[in-house]
Short mmCIF file of C-alpha atoms in Angstrom, two decimals:
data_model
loop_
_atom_site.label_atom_id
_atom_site.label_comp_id
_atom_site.label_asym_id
_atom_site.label_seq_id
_atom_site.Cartn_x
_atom_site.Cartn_y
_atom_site.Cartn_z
CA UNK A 1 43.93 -245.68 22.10
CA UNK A 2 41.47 -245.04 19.30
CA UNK A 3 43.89 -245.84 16.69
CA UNK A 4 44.28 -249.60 18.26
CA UNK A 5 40.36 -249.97 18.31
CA UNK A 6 40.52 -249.26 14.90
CA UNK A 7 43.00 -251.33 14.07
CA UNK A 8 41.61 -254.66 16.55
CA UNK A 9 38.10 -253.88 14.72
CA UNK A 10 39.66 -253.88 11.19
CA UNK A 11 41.97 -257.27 12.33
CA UNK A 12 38.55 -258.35 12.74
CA UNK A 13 38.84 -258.63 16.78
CA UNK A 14 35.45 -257.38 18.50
CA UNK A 15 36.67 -254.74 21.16
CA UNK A 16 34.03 -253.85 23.37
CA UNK A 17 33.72 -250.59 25.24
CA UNK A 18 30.76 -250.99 27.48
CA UNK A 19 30.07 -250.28 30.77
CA UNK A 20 32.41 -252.01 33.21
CA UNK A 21 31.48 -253.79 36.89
CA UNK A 22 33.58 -255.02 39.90
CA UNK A 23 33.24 -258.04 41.43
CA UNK A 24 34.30 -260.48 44.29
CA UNK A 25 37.30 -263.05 43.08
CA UNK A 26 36.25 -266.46 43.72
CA UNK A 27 38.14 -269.67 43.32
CA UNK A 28 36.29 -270.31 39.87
CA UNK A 29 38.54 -267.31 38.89
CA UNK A 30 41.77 -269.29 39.19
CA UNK A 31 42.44 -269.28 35.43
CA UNK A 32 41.62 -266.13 34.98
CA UNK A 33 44.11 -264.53 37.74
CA UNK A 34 46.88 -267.06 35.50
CA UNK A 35 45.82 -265.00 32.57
CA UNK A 36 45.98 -261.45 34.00
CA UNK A 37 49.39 -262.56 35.71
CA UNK A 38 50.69 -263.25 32.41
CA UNK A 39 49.05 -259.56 31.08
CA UNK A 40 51.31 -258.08 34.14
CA UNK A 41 54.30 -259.65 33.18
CA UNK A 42 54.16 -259.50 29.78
CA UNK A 43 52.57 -255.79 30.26
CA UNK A 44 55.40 -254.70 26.99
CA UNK A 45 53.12 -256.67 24.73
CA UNK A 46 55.79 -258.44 23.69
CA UNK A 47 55.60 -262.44 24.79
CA UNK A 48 58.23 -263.00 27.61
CA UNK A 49 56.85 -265.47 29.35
CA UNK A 50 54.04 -268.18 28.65
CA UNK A 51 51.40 -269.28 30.54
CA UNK A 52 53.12 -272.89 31.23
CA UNK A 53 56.68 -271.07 31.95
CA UNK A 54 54.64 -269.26 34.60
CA UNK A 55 53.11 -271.67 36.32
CA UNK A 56 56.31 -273.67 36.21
CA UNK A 57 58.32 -271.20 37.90
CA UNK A 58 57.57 -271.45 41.48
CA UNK A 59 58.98 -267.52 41.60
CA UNK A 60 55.97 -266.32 39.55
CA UNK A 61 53.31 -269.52 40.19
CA UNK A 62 52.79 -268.82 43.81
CA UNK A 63 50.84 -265.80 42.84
CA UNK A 64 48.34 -267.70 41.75
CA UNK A 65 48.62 -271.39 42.92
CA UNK A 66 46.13 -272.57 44.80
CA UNK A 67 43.76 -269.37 44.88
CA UNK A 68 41.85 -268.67 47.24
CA UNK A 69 43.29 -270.03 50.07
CA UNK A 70 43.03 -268.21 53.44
CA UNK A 71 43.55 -264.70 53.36
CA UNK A 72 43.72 -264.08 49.50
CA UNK A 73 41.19 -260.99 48.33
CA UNK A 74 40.50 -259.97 45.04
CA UNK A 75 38.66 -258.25 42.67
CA UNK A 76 37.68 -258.92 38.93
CA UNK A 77 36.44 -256.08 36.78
CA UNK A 78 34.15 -257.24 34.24
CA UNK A 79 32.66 -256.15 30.76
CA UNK A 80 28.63 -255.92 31.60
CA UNK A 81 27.67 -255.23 27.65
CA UNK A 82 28.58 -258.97 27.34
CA UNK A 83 26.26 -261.15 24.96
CA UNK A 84 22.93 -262.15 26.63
CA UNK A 85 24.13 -260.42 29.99
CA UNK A 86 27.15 -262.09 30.08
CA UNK A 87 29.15 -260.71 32.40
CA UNK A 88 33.23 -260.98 30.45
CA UNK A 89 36.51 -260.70 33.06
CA UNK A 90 38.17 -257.92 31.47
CA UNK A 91 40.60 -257.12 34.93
CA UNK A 92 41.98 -258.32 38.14
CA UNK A 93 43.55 -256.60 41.12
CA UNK A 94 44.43 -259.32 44.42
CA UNK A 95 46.43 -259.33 47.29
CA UNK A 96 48.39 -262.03 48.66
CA UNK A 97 50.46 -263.18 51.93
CA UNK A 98 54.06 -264.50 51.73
CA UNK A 99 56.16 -265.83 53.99
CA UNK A 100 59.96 -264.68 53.91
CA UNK A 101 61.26 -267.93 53.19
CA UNK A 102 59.13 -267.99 50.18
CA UNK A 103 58.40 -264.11 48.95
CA UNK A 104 57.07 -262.76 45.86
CA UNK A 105 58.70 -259.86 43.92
CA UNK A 106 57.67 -257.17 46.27
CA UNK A 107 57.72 -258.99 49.46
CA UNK A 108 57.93 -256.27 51.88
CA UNK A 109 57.10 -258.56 55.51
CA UNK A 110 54.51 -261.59 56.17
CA UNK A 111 52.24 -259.31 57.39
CA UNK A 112 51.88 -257.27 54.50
CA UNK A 113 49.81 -258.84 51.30
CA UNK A 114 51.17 -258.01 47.88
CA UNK A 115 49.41 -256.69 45.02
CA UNK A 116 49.36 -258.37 41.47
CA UNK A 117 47.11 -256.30 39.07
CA UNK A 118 46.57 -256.69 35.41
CA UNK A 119 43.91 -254.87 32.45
CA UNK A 120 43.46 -256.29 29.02
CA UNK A 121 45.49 -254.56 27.15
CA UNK A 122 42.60 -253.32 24.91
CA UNK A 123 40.65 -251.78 27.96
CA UNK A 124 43.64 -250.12 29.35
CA UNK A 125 43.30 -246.18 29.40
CA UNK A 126 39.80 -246.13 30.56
CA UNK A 127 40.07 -246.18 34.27
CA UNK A 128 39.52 -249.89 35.03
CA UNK A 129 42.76 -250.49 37.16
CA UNK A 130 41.92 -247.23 39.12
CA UNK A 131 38.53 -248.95 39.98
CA UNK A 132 39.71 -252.10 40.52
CA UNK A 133 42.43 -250.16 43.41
CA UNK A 134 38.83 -248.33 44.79
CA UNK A 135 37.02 -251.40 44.77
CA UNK A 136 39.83 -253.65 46.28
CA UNK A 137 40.55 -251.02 48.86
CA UNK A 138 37.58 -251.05 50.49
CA UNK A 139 37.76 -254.65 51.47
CA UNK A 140 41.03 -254.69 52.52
CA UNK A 141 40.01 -251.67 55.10
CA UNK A 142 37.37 -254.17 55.82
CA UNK A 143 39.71 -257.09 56.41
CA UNK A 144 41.78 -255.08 58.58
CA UNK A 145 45.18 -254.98 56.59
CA UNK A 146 46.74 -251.58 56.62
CA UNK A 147 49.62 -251.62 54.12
CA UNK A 148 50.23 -253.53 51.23
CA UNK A 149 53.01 -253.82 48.77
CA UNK A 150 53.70 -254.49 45.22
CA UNK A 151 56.49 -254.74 42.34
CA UNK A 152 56.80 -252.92 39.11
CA UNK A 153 59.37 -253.15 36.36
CA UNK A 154 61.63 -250.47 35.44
CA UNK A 155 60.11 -248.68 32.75
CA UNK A 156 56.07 -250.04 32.83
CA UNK A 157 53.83 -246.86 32.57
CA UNK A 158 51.57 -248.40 35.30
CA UNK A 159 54.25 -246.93 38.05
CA UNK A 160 52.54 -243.20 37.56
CA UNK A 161 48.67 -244.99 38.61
CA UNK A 162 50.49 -246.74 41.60
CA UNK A 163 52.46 -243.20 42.59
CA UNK A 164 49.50 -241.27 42.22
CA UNK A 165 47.06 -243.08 44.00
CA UNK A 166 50.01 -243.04 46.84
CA UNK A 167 52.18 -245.51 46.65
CA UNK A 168 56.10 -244.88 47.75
CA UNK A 169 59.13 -246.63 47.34
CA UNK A 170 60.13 -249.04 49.20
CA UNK A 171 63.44 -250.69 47.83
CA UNK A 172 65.07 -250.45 43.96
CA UNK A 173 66.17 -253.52 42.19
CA UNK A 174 68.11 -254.07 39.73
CA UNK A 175 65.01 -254.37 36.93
CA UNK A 176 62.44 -253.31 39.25
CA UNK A 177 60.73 -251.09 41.97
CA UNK A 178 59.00 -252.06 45.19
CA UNK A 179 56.60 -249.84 46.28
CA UNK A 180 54.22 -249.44 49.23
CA UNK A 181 51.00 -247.87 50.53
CA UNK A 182 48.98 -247.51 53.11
CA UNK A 183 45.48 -249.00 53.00
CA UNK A 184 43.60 -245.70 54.22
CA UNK A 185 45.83 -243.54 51.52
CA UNK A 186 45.26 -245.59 49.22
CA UNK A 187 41.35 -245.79 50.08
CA UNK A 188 40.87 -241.34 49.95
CA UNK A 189 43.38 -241.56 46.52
CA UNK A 190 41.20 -243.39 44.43
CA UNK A 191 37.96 -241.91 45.82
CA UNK A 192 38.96 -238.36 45.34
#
């Protein structure tokens, strides 16, 4: 981790390491989400996808088309050492509702929202997803949903945070997992 700092601050790229926030997502944080979907499925660093391939794709755009309609929650975790109190989106963490003749990667039913979650890859390491699971948590106890669900590629290092903080499998594809957890698990996980 320190050794890419170095290396963004020598590349000239200002990393910041500040203290971090969470907030509400709102619908001026449509572009954003499209950016931190692309972080989660490019999350090998290499470039896989683009940002206009995704929102072509009707398999990966309806994570993020039309935000926030009814029912969508999120969170945004944001850099608060900004300049002149800026406040800069540095993470996201939302849930969504599918219907089965239309699911997402990890549809598990239409009653159970799927999470999409993504970091910037130079904040990664420090915690940020963890809070962004806390923070998110909490309102979906609020809103009343007790299980949600979510997909993760064979081999992406985020599986440990999502089985540690209690999600379970669900089903194995061929390229990725589908895991599931319960709302109140997942609530006591993140706050122990």
């Amino acid at each position: 981790m320190k050794q890419r700092v170095q290396e963004r601050a020598l590349m000239g790229e200002q990393v910041r390491q500040g203290p971090v926030g969470v907030r509400e997502a709102g619908p001026e944080d449509a572009e954003f989400l499209v950016d931190m979907l692309l972080a989660a499925i490019n999350w090998t660093g290499e470039d896989r996808y683009t940002r206009k391939q995704i929102l072509k794709d009707k398999s990966t755009s309806l994570y993020v088309a039309g935000w926030q309609r009814e029912g969508d929650l999120g969170v945004i975790a944001v850099d608060l050492a900004g300049p002149n109190g800026l406040q800069i989106p540095i993470g996201a963490a939302w849930v969504r509702r599918f219907p089965a003749r239309n699911p997402g990667f990890g549809f598990v039913s239409e009653d159970v929202p799927e999470l999409s979650m993504a970091v910037i890859s130079h904040h990664r390491g420090r915690g940020i997803g963890s809070g962004l699971l806390r923070a998110l948590a909490t309102r979906l106890q609020a809103a009343g949903i007790t299980r949600i669900s979510l997909s993760v590629e064979h081999g992406n290092p985020a599986k440990s945070l999502y089985e540690r903080l209690g999600f379970t499998l669900h089903s194995e594809q061929e390229t990725a997992t589908t895991m599931v957890a319960d709302v109140a698990t997942l609530a006591q996980s993140v706050r122990s």
